[in-house]
RNA sequence: GCAUCCGUAGCUCAAUUGGAUAGAGCGUUUGACUUCGGAUCAAAAUGUUGCAGGUUCAAGUCCUGCCGGAUGCACCA
């Protein structure tokens, strides 16, 4: 058990002894400002308040029952009733020595592993993946890696948008090309399948957005009015939904072409999914879901559509099924079936939820989706709770929302020409920019190696910049900032790692290879600060898993790199005064490198030995 | 109009969900043995946390009202 856990469990035991009826599990310990101690707890003040006790007296009583002689040098009461713990230096070195022997890396497997379904990335068929997808993909991947590292059972599922109204528009233009200009269709699909399908969609909705207008000279589509075009698109969609063989074949081809793109991007990003069950997978169940909702009286018909309405269980202000229009509360239902008989994504999401619960029996389902859909998820979760109350009690449903990526001008990030930035282009540019910098700084390295370093640094910079801000806020995208190579960036962390590796290359040359059994001796303040920070790795991972916020880990790793840099500056390793000090410092370097590597890996970021 | 989220240093962002004197980075100023990798480190300056009240041992965080911004408001996902 790691020191902070020993402190926590001893403290909880003492609280139980003093206040048998208190919820001792809520008494937590966390790292604190070094001037107070290594760890602190403020939970006693809350307990005292709830019981109208004197907080300092309660702290004194708890302290009297607290046996931490083996763990802490000092435990004291401070301020209004804080408990401050100073770690025993002996235990600190023992913990580091155990880590050096490979017994742990400052984190434990979860005592009670959970089963968690994570739904993230969710690109759309026939559309290019754009900058926005880096957020869901990066955050989702970091979360699945964190939970897996802590021993939880994770099922990652890419809920691909392979069904929906957009296919009507694409189908109608696709078929129009097929009929009037088959050679042009072939040419477009071969040169840029995703761009072509995207253009078909846009063209279907906004005429004139495709360059090869002349390819369709004389077609029915082009000569039709917008209203007629909409009707044509809807007709194609209905045929697809009814299983029309021709439309189904084209639709399958669209999925195939899109998957080539998705797989290329995921391979590049190093992201893996356990499943990729797209929306269409759930089609067979949609009718049953809606019928069941109707039978149970949860949904009803309205204006030809089927929707779930307010059940009046909460005041109008808190009711997501109501909306205020000009001072009047009117229904804002969750529609599950459109008036044309088609199903929408609320029906699909309900069927998906049902399927996931029955198939994987998760404790938790996490949706990593844009904050703009917060309202949708509220309705989804509430509707599900009404539909399957017992099942809903068994699972925690969480919408992990995130903000937008903005440009320098404070508006959504676009290219100079005003288009959305494609994810592939963004990654390519990151690697190119990194290559220029690497070539400048390390011109002595062979080109192939510089390319590989640039790949790792460029991708790392993009991912880290996206994970660092609190996910709920919008953030401003800046090439210069993310590739700055100093400050709180991925390259700075990768640099710290590369410096440590350089020490070991030299150490090996000096045949001063580290001995995993060597004793750890911490004397300098920089050594102590680094060592204590290493101990907090597990704490941080748990916080990420609990709050579903990878930025905690980013900040932890940045601080680790800062602590290491200070240590490196002040404490000679290879040139240490004596052999034991050198061995101890080598061990500290090695542990830092291992935590940096593991931590970055948990964020989906690679490291290089040299850069 | 109604709801949700947000407003923190010149700029970009944190703040472990109510904890101790609100912290980083960039930028600015100054300094560090031709360096175990200077892509580094150290030091300095910058704040009425949008405004005004309230709750309590303690508020950037919770409540109320304003001001400003983003997003969403039945048949797109």
XYZ file of C-alpha atoms (C1' of nucleotides) in Angstrom:
688
model
C 0.000 0.000 0.000
C 1.327 3.441 -0.913
C 1.979 5.915 1.914
C -0.972 8.194 1.221
C -3.277 5.195 1.317
C -1.791 4.076 4.624
C -2.425 7.538 6.025
C -5.940 7.544 4.657
C -6.908 4.169 6.049
C -5.368 4.929 9.466
C -7.228 8.216 9.534
C -10.495 6.552 8.581
C -10.006 3.970 11.326
C -9.434 6.740 13.870
C -12.548 8.570 12.679
C -14.599 5.391 13.068
C -13.314 5.028 16.611
C -14.250 8.583 17.551
C -17.454 8.929 15.517
C -18.849 5.435 14.872
C -21.812 6.696 12.868
C -19.811 8.981 10.552
C -19.162 8.191 6.905
C -15.461 7.523 7.321
C -14.991 6.603 3.662
C -15.507 10.254 2.798
C -12.484 11.224 4.888
C -9.801 11.729 2.264
C -6.189 12.755 2.227
C -4.555 14.799 -0.489
C -1.183 16.310 -1.284
C -0.646 19.827 -0.043
C 1.618 22.815 0.061
C 5.036 21.621 1.335
C 5.136 24.324 3.971
C 2.266 22.588 5.758
C 3.300 19.009 5.153
C 3.220 16.355 2.472
C -0.452 15.470 2.803
C -3.429 17.083 4.455
C -6.993 16.303 5.323
C -9.705 18.881 5.768
C -12.513 16.381 6.155
C -12.702 16.658 9.951
C -13.922 20.234 9.719
C -16.866 19.156 7.607
C -17.655 16.314 10.035
C -17.444 18.665 13.005
C -19.721 21.137 11.336
C -22.383 18.558 10.579
C -22.375 17.514 14.259
C -21.944 20.985 15.721
C -18.649 19.957 17.325
C -15.608 22.100 17.902
C -13.434 21.230 14.898
C -10.105 21.540 16.687
C -11.363 19.411 19.559
C -12.506 16.736 17.085
C -9.127 16.875 15.384
C -7.447 16.427 18.773
C -9.636 13.411 19.579
C -8.956 11.818 16.208
C -5.260 12.500 16.485
C -5.204 10.705 19.849
C -6.512 7.555 18.164
C -4.232 7.862 15.168
C -1.323 5.469 14.946
C 0.979 6.560 12.161
C 4.374 6.155 13.811
C 5.594 3.973 10.947
C 4.376 6.303 8.223
C 4.740 9.880 9.368
C 7.416 11.876 11.071
C 4.885 14.366 12.246
C 1.138 14.822 12.308
C -0.228 18.155 13.431
C -3.411 20.107 13.733
C -3.399 23.466 12.028
C -5.719 26.342 11.302
C -9.404 25.725 11.814
C -8.916 21.949 12.048
C -6.664 20.761 9.254
C -4.580 17.667 9.810
C -1.130 17.928 8.250
C 1.014 14.866 7.677
C 4.765 14.863 7.148
C 5.943 11.652 5.556
C 8.682 9.658 7.262
C 11.860 9.878 5.221
C 12.488 6.220 5.878
C 9.174 5.196 4.343
C 9.787 7.548 1.429
C 13.094 5.890 0.546
C 11.602 2.428 1.059
C 8.787 3.232 -1.338
C 11.243 4.483 -3.938
C 13.498 1.477 -3.462
C 10.553 -0.871 -4.012
C 9.693 1.006 -7.185
C 13.310 0.779 -8.315
C 13.108 -2.991 -7.850
C 10.079 -2.929 -10.139
C 7.546 -3.822 -7.461
C 5.283 -0.905 -8.387
C 5.275 2.392 -10.250
C 3.504 4.505 -7.613
C 0.012 3.318 -8.445
C -2.150 0.348 -7.480
C -4.764 -1.637 -9.315
C -8.285 -0.619 -8.356
C -9.542 -2.575 -5.343
C -12.932 -2.934 -7.015
C -12.542 -2.954 -10.792
C -15.450 -1.445 -12.674
C -16.756 -2.251 -16.105
C -16.883 0.961 -18.112
C -18.136 1.491 -21.654
C -16.538 4.517 -23.311
C -18.228 5.930 -26.379
C -15.951 8.318 -28.230
C -14.671 9.685 -31.548
C -17.870 8.884 -33.516
C -16.966 10.198 -36.961
C -19.533 10.365 -39.730
C -19.501 8.250 -42.837
C -19.023 10.272 -46.031
C -17.598 13.238 -44.153
C -13.957 14.086 -43.492
C -12.716 13.839 -39.928
C -11.919 17.406 -38.845
C -10.199 19.187 -35.953
C -13.228 18.719 -33.754
C -12.682 14.962 -33.767
C -9.306 15.329 -32.074
C -11.120 16.330 -28.902
C -13.463 13.392 -28.554
C -10.828 10.980 -29.842
C -7.981 12.265 -27.681
C -9.965 12.653 -24.466
C -11.723 9.331 -24.943
C -8.489 7.510 -25.652
C -6.745 9.057 -22.627
C -9.659 7.992 -20.449
C -9.697 4.432 -21.720
C -5.942 4.158 -21.198
C -6.180 5.564 -17.666
C -8.990 3.241 -16.634
C -7.237 0.230 -18.127
C -3.983 1.096 -16.368
C -5.844 1.125 -13.050
C -7.220 -2.337 -13.745
C -10.754 -1.522 -14.774
C -12.518 -3.451 -17.518
C -12.980 -1.027 -20.391
C -15.074 -1.477 -23.515
C -14.384 1.245 -26.035
C -17.007 1.616 -28.711
C -16.856 3.911 -31.713
C -20.453 4.893 -32.434
C -19.920 5.738 -36.086
C -22.477 7.947 -37.808
C -23.346 5.575 -40.625
C -27.064 6.251 -40.791
C -29.179 9.342 -41.114
C -30.739 11.985 -43.260
C -27.494 13.035 -44.902
C -27.478 9.868 -46.990
C -30.557 11.000 -48.854
C -28.720 13.982 -50.279
C -25.564 12.073 -51.042
C -27.493 9.256 -52.703
C -29.438 11.540 -54.959
C -26.332 13.337 -56.225
C -24.320 10.112 -56.432
C -27.012 8.474 -58.549
C -27.360 11.559 -60.677
C -23.660 11.412 -61.458
C -23.914 7.698 -62.099
C -26.622 8.280 -64.645
C -25.363 11.420 -66.361
C -21.597 11.359 -65.892
C -20.370 7.937 -64.735
C -16.771 8.614 -65.751
C -16.729 11.792 -63.660
C -18.132 9.897 -60.666
C -15.401 7.300 -60.991
C -12.728 9.972 -61.301
C -13.900 11.908 -58.244
C -14.222 8.834 -56.055
C -10.788 7.598 -56.966
C -8.948 10.852 -56.436
C -10.655 11.949 -53.214
C -13.482 9.723 -51.980
C -14.193 11.579 -48.755
C -13.975 15.012 -50.343
C -16.308 13.883 -53.081
C -18.908 12.468 -50.738
C -18.652 15.587 -48.602
C -19.173 17.706 -51.675
C -22.162 15.590 -52.693
C -23.715 16.232 -49.328
C -23.067 19.956 -49.460
C -24.135 20.066 -53.069
C -27.311 18.291 -52.226
C -28.128 20.874 -49.629
C -26.484 23.996 -51.030
C -26.281 24.036 -54.800
C -23.165 25.411 -56.417
C -20.689 24.096 -53.858
C -19.122 21.593 -56.162
C -16.618 22.420 -58.865
C -17.833 19.914 -61.401
C -21.223 21.410 -61.866
C -20.765 20.970 -65.606
C -20.538 17.211 -65.111
C -24.214 17.267 -64.328
C -25.345 19.488 -67.168
C -28.881 18.555 -68.054
C -29.608 16.322 -65.068
C -32.994 16.206 -63.376
C -31.396 17.219 -60.127
C -29.787 20.385 -61.345
C -32.938 21.529 -63.094
C -35.100 21.027 -60.025
C -36.132 23.619 -57.483
C -34.777 23.308 -53.926
C -38.143 22.021 -52.733
C -38.171 19.276 -55.327
C -34.548 18.450 -54.532
C -35.450 18.007 -50.876
C -38.251 15.678 -51.879
C -35.950 13.673 -54.116
C -33.414 13.331 -51.287
C -36.068 12.208 -48.863
C -37.349 9.666 -51.349
C -33.864 8.168 -51.726
C -33.519 8.034 -47.956
C -36.834 6.244 -47.571
C -35.762 3.727 -50.215
C -32.503 3.138 -48.356
C -34.339 2.667 -45.086
C -36.684 0.235 -46.762
C -33.725 -1.847 -47.902
C -33.681 -0.952 -51.588
C -30.810 -3.037 -53.043
C -29.291 -0.323 -55.227
C -29.258 2.311 -52.512
C -27.998 -0.184 -49.964
C -25.112 -1.119 -52.233
C -24.120 2.522 -52.693
C -24.462 3.139 -48.952
C -22.201 0.174 -48.201
C -19.659 1.513 -50.637
C -19.747 4.864 -48.818
C -19.044 3.090 -45.529
C -16.201 1.130 -47.064
C -14.578 4.263 -48.478
C -14.986 6.056 -45.161
C -13.524 3.242 -43.140
C -10.315 3.440 -45.112
C -10.023 7.009 -43.927
C -10.930 6.276 -40.311
C -8.469 3.429 -40.047
C -5.645 5.519 -41.459
C -6.284 8.269 -38.919
C -6.638 5.927 -35.953
C -3.469 4.058 -36.914
C -1.660 7.354 -37.057
C -3.020 8.455 -33.704
C -2.432 5.068 -32.114
C -6.076 4.798 -31.045
C -7.799 1.441 -30.776
C -11.408 0.498 -30.234
C -12.822 -2.750 -28.965
C -15.932 -2.221 -31.065
C -17.145 0.101 -33.783
C -20.868 -0.538 -33.774
C -22.271 2.226 -35.925
C -25.744 3.657 -35.710
C -27.047 1.334 -38.407
C -26.217 -1.664 -36.229
C -29.199 -0.784 -34.062
C -31.730 -0.409 -36.889
C -33.395 -3.778 -36.270
C -34.439 -2.740 -32.760
C -35.681 0.791 -33.341
C -39.267 -0.223 -34.080
C -39.479 -2.328 -30.928
C -38.010 0.436 -28.795
C -40.569 2.967 -29.952
C -43.431 0.467 -29.732
C -42.403 -0.403 -26.186
C -42.222 3.259 -25.194
C -45.719 3.756 -26.613
C -47.123 0.680 -24.886
C -45.755 1.740 -21.536
C -47.194 5.193 -21.994
C -43.786 6.864 -21.853
C -44.021 8.219 -25.374
C -47.036 9.450 -27.252
C -47.946 10.663 -30.688
C -47.949 14.355 -31.465
C -48.263 16.092 -34.812
C -47.571 12.794 -36.490
C -44.312 12.229 -34.658
C -43.684 10.159 -31.531
C -42.040 11.809 -28.560
C -41.407 11.566 -24.843
C -42.991 14.458 -22.973
C -42.689 15.949 -19.535
C -44.113 13.787 -16.759
C -44.486 16.849 -14.553
C -42.273 15.350 -11.846
C -40.126 18.451 -11.485
C -40.837 22.203 -11.617
C -40.969 23.596 -15.177
C -37.707 25.451 -14.721
C -35.812 22.221 -14.098
C -37.752 20.187 -16.633
C -35.717 19.458 -19.754
C -38.886 18.386 -21.526
C -40.273 21.909 -21.333
C -39.114 25.135 -22.912
C -40.279 28.674 -22.266
C -41.628 30.588 -25.261
C -42.743 34.147 -24.603
C -43.500 33.470 -20.965
C -45.316 30.211 -21.562
C -43.957 26.733 -20.800
C -44.501 24.559 -23.836
C -43.456 20.943 -24.477
C -39.957 20.256 -25.740
C -40.186 16.512 -26.199
C -37.503 13.980 -26.967
C -38.640 12.784 -30.380
C -38.083 9.119 -31.058
C -39.889 8.861 -34.380
C -40.357 11.450 -37.086
C -43.705 12.187 -38.654
C -42.508 10.539 -41.877
C -42.087 7.294 -39.939
C -38.279 7.481 -39.826
C -36.362 7.117 -36.609
C -33.982 9.730 -35.323
C -30.917 9.525 -33.130
C -32.812 9.558 -29.830
C -34.319 6.209 -30.822
C -30.909 4.954 -31.890
C -29.280 6.111 -28.661
C -31.945 4.412 -26.566
C -31.494 1.167 -28.478
C -27.732 1.529 -28.120
C -27.990 2.044 -24.383
C -30.243 -0.965 -24.045
C -27.874 -3.103 -26.103
C -24.813 -2.042 -24.130
C -26.419 -2.778 -20.786
C -27.610 -6.185 -21.867
C -24.385 -7.137 -23.637
C -21.683 -5.852 -21.313
C -23.472 -5.148 -18.000
C -21.340 -2.066 -17.335
C -21.198 -0.122 -14.077
C -20.710 3.032 -16.076
C -21.191 4.339 -19.602
C -19.197 7.396 -20.586
C -20.084 9.482 -23.642
C -17.265 11.719 -24.832
C -19.265 14.134 -26.949
C -19.330 17.880 -27.655
C -20.938 20.008 -24.922
C -23.539 21.288 -27.352
C -25.273 17.951 -26.992
C -25.635 18.292 -23.221
C -29.380 18.754 -23.596
C -29.706 15.648 -25.706
C -27.927 13.517 -23.133
C -30.031 14.860 -20.276
C -33.128 13.839 -22.189
C -31.620 10.501 -23.165
C -30.683 9.580 -19.592
C -34.029 10.698 -18.164
C -35.979 8.914 -20.878
C -34.030 5.743 -20.262
C -34.644 5.987 -16.515
C -38.382 6.151 -17.221
C -38.248 3.328 -19.734
C -36.129 0.904 -17.663
C -36.087 2.195 -14.074
C -34.430 -0.875 -12.565
C -31.689 -1.113 -15.158
C -31.068 2.620 -14.879
C -30.322 2.259 -11.175
C -27.559 -0.240 -11.913
C -25.555 2.013 -14.185
C -23.972 5.436 -14.015
C -24.449 7.378 -17.238
C -22.028 10.222 -17.794
C -21.781 12.784 -20.538
C -18.161 13.940 -20.694
C -18.607 17.172 -22.615
C -15.989 19.427 -24.070
C -15.696 22.853 -25.650
C -14.773 24.005 -29.119
C -11.426 24.700 -30.706
C -11.190 28.367 -31.624
C -8.908 30.309 -33.945
C -6.849 33.360 -33.006
C -9.865 35.510 -33.750
C -11.969 33.783 -31.114
C -14.147 32.140 -33.749
C -14.219 28.397 -34.528
C -10.878 27.264 -35.917
C -10.855 27.356 -39.732
C -8.326 27.389 -42.538
C -7.410 30.691 -44.152
C -9.941 30.030 -46.869
C -12.627 29.484 -44.258
C -13.005 25.693 -44.470
C -13.020 23.401 -41.489
C -9.544 21.999 -40.855
C -9.257 18.334 -41.758
C -7.698 16.171 -39.089
C -5.280 14.519 -41.508
C -4.029 17.920 -42.691
C -3.623 19.098 -39.130
C -1.491 16.101 -38.171
C 0.592 16.431 -41.321
C 1.277 20.069 -40.600
C 2.209 19.290 -36.987
C 4.778 16.762 -38.204
C 6.146 19.119 -40.835
C 6.585 21.945 -38.360
C 8.210 19.607 -35.865
C 10.548 18.307 -38.576
C 11.768 21.807 -39.335
C 12.537 22.403 -35.671
C 14.201 19.026 -35.145
C 16.334 19.501 -38.246
C 17.416 22.871 -36.954
C 18.218 21.729 -33.424
C 19.645 18.291 -34.192
C 21.047 18.572 -37.686
C 23.582 15.840 -36.912
C 20.935 13.106 -36.789
C 20.139 11.154 -39.967
C 17.022 12.253 -41.807
C 15.048 9.072 -41.153
C 15.558 9.526 -37.419
C 14.638 13.196 -37.577
C 11.438 12.225 -39.379
C 10.547 9.724 -36.679
C 11.319 12.230 -33.915
C 9.202 14.832 -35.722
C 6.321 12.391 -35.958
C 6.386 11.689 -32.220
C 6.826 15.335 -31.259
C 4.298 16.732 -33.712
C 1.559 14.280 -32.754
C 2.399 14.606 -29.077
C 2.207 18.383 -29.255
C -1.248 18.324 -30.830
C -2.619 15.737 -28.420
C -1.146 17.359 -25.337
C -2.361 20.837 -26.281
C -5.830 19.384 -26.598
C -5.747 17.489 -23.298
C -4.191 20.252 -21.183
C -7.092 22.703 -20.879
C -10.027 21.828 -18.696
C -12.119 19.946 -21.227
C -15.314 21.882 -20.653
C -13.959 25.205 -21.854
C -13.330 26.296 -25.421
C -9.666 26.850 -26.161
C -7.694 28.810 -28.706
C -5.596 26.803 -31.108
C -2.023 27.973 -31.633
C 0.730 26.211 -33.542
C 3.418 28.336 -31.940
C 2.244 27.521 -28.465
C 1.905 23.778 -28.819
C 5.228 23.328 -30.611
C 6.990 25.911 -28.469
C 9.183 23.187 -26.970
C 9.214 25.000 -23.686
C 6.586 25.821 -21.163
C 3.798 23.398 -20.459
C 3.966 21.427 -23.716
C 4.495 17.833 -24.777
C 7.933 18.568 -26.272
C 9.099 19.886 -22.898
C 8.096 16.609 -21.261
C 9.617 14.577 -24.071
C 12.786 16.615 -23.726
C 13.004 15.837 -20.003
C 12.701 12.159 -20.888
C 15.365 12.389 -23.593
C 17.769 14.093 -21.198
C 17.423 11.270 -18.704
C 18.012 8.719 -21.439
C 21.126 10.615 -22.420
C 22.448 10.235 -18.887
C 21.977 6.496 -19.096
C 23.685 6.289 -22.465
C 26.631 7.990 -20.872
C 26.373 5.932 -17.728
C 26.537 2.756 -19.720
C 29.565 4.070 -21.519
C 31.109 4.573 -18.114
C 29.930 1.102 -17.119
C 28.089 2.688 -14.235
C 24.914 0.833 -15.002
C 22.304 1.337 -12.364
C 21.797 -1.320 -9.813
C 18.147 -1.907 -8.991
C 19.137 -3.007 -5.509
C 21.085 0.128 -4.698
C 19.931 2.133 -1.715
C 18.136 5.412 -2.154
C 19.516 8.312 -0.180
C 17.781 11.651 -0.376
C 19.569 14.680 0.957
C 19.237 17.707 -1.318
C 15.881 19.541 -1.247
C 15.575 19.011 -5.011
C 15.922 15.246 -4.519
C 13.269 15.213 -1.828
C 10.835 17.311 -3.849
C 11.262 15.079 -6.896
C 10.893 11.909 -4.836
C 7.731 13.071 -3.117
C 6.225 14.128 -6.411
C 6.851 10.676 -7.857
C 4.746 9.216 -5.046
C 1.713 11.183 -6.217
C 1.466 9.518 -9.628
C -1.177 7.023 -8.529
C -3.179 9.674 -6.730
C -3.282 11.649 -9.941
C -4.324 8.686 -12.068
C -7.168 8.017 -9.654
C -8.286 11.630 -9.882
C -8.315 11.380 -13.689
C -10.383 8.214 -13.520
C -12.765 9.647 -10.953
C -13.364 13.041 -12.545
C -12.755 11.885 -16.124
C -10.358 14.768 -16.631
C -7.022 13.980 -18.285
C -5.729 17.526 -17.702
C -4.880 16.532 -14.126
C -2.350 14.099 -15.513
C -0.922 16.709 -17.902
C -0.300 19.071 -15.029
C 1.163 16.335 -12.853
C 3.629 15.356 -15.570
C 4.586 18.949 -16.242
C 5.323 19.450 -12.551
C 7.303 16.228 -12.555
C 9.422 17.540 -15.418
C 9.930 20.828 -13.588
C 11.011 18.999 -10.425
C 13.351 16.888 -12.478
C 14.887 19.897 -14.201
C 15.606 21.515 -10.841
C 17.131 18.305 -9.550
C 19.165 17.920 -12.728
C 20.457 21.465 -12.406
C 21.476 21.170 -8.774
C 22.400 17.544 -8.229
C 25.157 16.081 -10.382
C 24.376 12.457 -11.204
C 27.330 10.939 -13.018
C 29.649 13.464 -11.439
C 28.301 12.886 -7.940
C 30.816 13.007 -5.103
C 30.604 9.334 -4.215
C 29.372 6.049 -5.632
C 26.306 5.621 -3.339
C 25.033 9.096 -4.185
C 25.524 8.415 -7.853
C 23.648 5.134 -7.622
C 20.805 6.743 -5.693
C 20.511 9.587 -8.176
C 20.609 7.215 -11.128
C 17.715 5.354 -9.547
C 15.814 8.619 -9.162
C 16.462 9.440 -12.824
C 15.274 6.026 -13.888
C 12.067 6.263 -11.866
C 11.361 9.710 -13.259
C 11.851 8.431 -16.805
C 9.558 5.490 -16.166
C 6.794 7.653 -14.725
C 7.156 10.179 -17.546
C 6.952 7.452 -20.139
C 4.038 5.692 -18.481
C 2.232 8.974 -17.901
C 2.651 10.165 -21.465
C 1.641 6.748 -22.751
C -1.528 7.064 -20.676
C -2.228 10.289 -22.562
C -1.581 8.476 -25.835
C 1.759 10.240 -26.370
C 5.025 8.549 -27.320
C 8.578 9.387 -26.279
C 11.933 9.260 -28.092
C 15.380 8.453 -26.727
C 16.946 11.394 -28.523
C 15.487 14.557 -29.973
C -37.719 35.165 -24.645
C -36.289 30.594 -21.766
C -32.472 27.123 -20.340
C -27.315 25.444 -19.936
C -22.113 26.633 -19.658
C -18.682 30.484 -19.021
C -16.230 35.496 -17.338
C -9.399 34.529 -13.176
C -2.355 38.572 -14.485
C -1.007 42.166 -20.941
C -1.981 37.010 -23.659
C -3.230 31.505 -23.264
C -4.894 28.623 -19.349
C -4.883 26.001 -14.011
C -6.920 25.823 -9.287
C -7.773 17.982 -7.021
C -15.387 20.364 -6.797
C -16.075 24.640 -0.099
C -9.847 24.752 2.182
C -4.792 27.748 4.308
C -1.153 33.729 1.254
C -5.575 32.327 -6.265
C -1.045 29.295 -9.399
C 1.582 27.984 -14.263
C 3.300 29.020 -19.204
C 4.060 32.837 -22.884
C 5.623 37.799 -23.122
C 8.676 41.636 -20.246
C 13.228 42.738 -17.060
C 17.736 40.646 -14.827
C 21.143 36.770 -13.933
C 23.621 31.375 -14.431
C 30.980 27.332 -14.789
C 31.789 26.760 -23.443
C 26.814 22.832 -20.242
C 26.192 14.823 -16.784
C 21.716 17.692 -23.459
C 21.388 25.820 -22.749
C 15.197 22.663 -26.428
C 17.808 24.274 -19.501
C 17.721 26.761 -14.742
C 17.260 30.964 -11.108
C 15.188 35.754 -9.722
C 11.705 40.089 -10.386
C 7.062 42.671 -11.761
C 1.910 41.959 -12.975
C -4.949 40.256 -9.492
C -10.943 44.099 -5.907
C -11.262 36.159 -9.722
C -17.126 40.800 -14.655
C -20.285 43.990 -10.852
C -23.381 44.133 -6.202
C -25.265 41.579 -2.163
C -25.878 36.884 0.773
C -24.680 31.857 3.198
C -19.957 30.176 7.129
C -14.591 28.916 10.736
C -13.414 29.279 5.318
C -16.096 31.376 -1.401
C -12.854 31.830 -7.931
C -16.061 27.597 -6.425
C -22.615 27.590 -3.259
C -27.429 31.191 -3.322
C -29.908 35.954 -5.353
C -29.849 40.129 -8.770
C -27.468 42.716 -12.624
C -23.524 43.278 -16.961
C -20.961 40.693 -20.930
C -19.989 36.145 -24.079
C -20.821 31.082 -26.086
C -24.295 27.212 -26.964
C -29.109 24.896 -27.312
C -34.379 25.421 -27.830
C -39.722 18.866 -31.620
C -39.106 15.642 -36.734
C -30.058 16.930 -38.512
C -26.744 13.983 -35.605
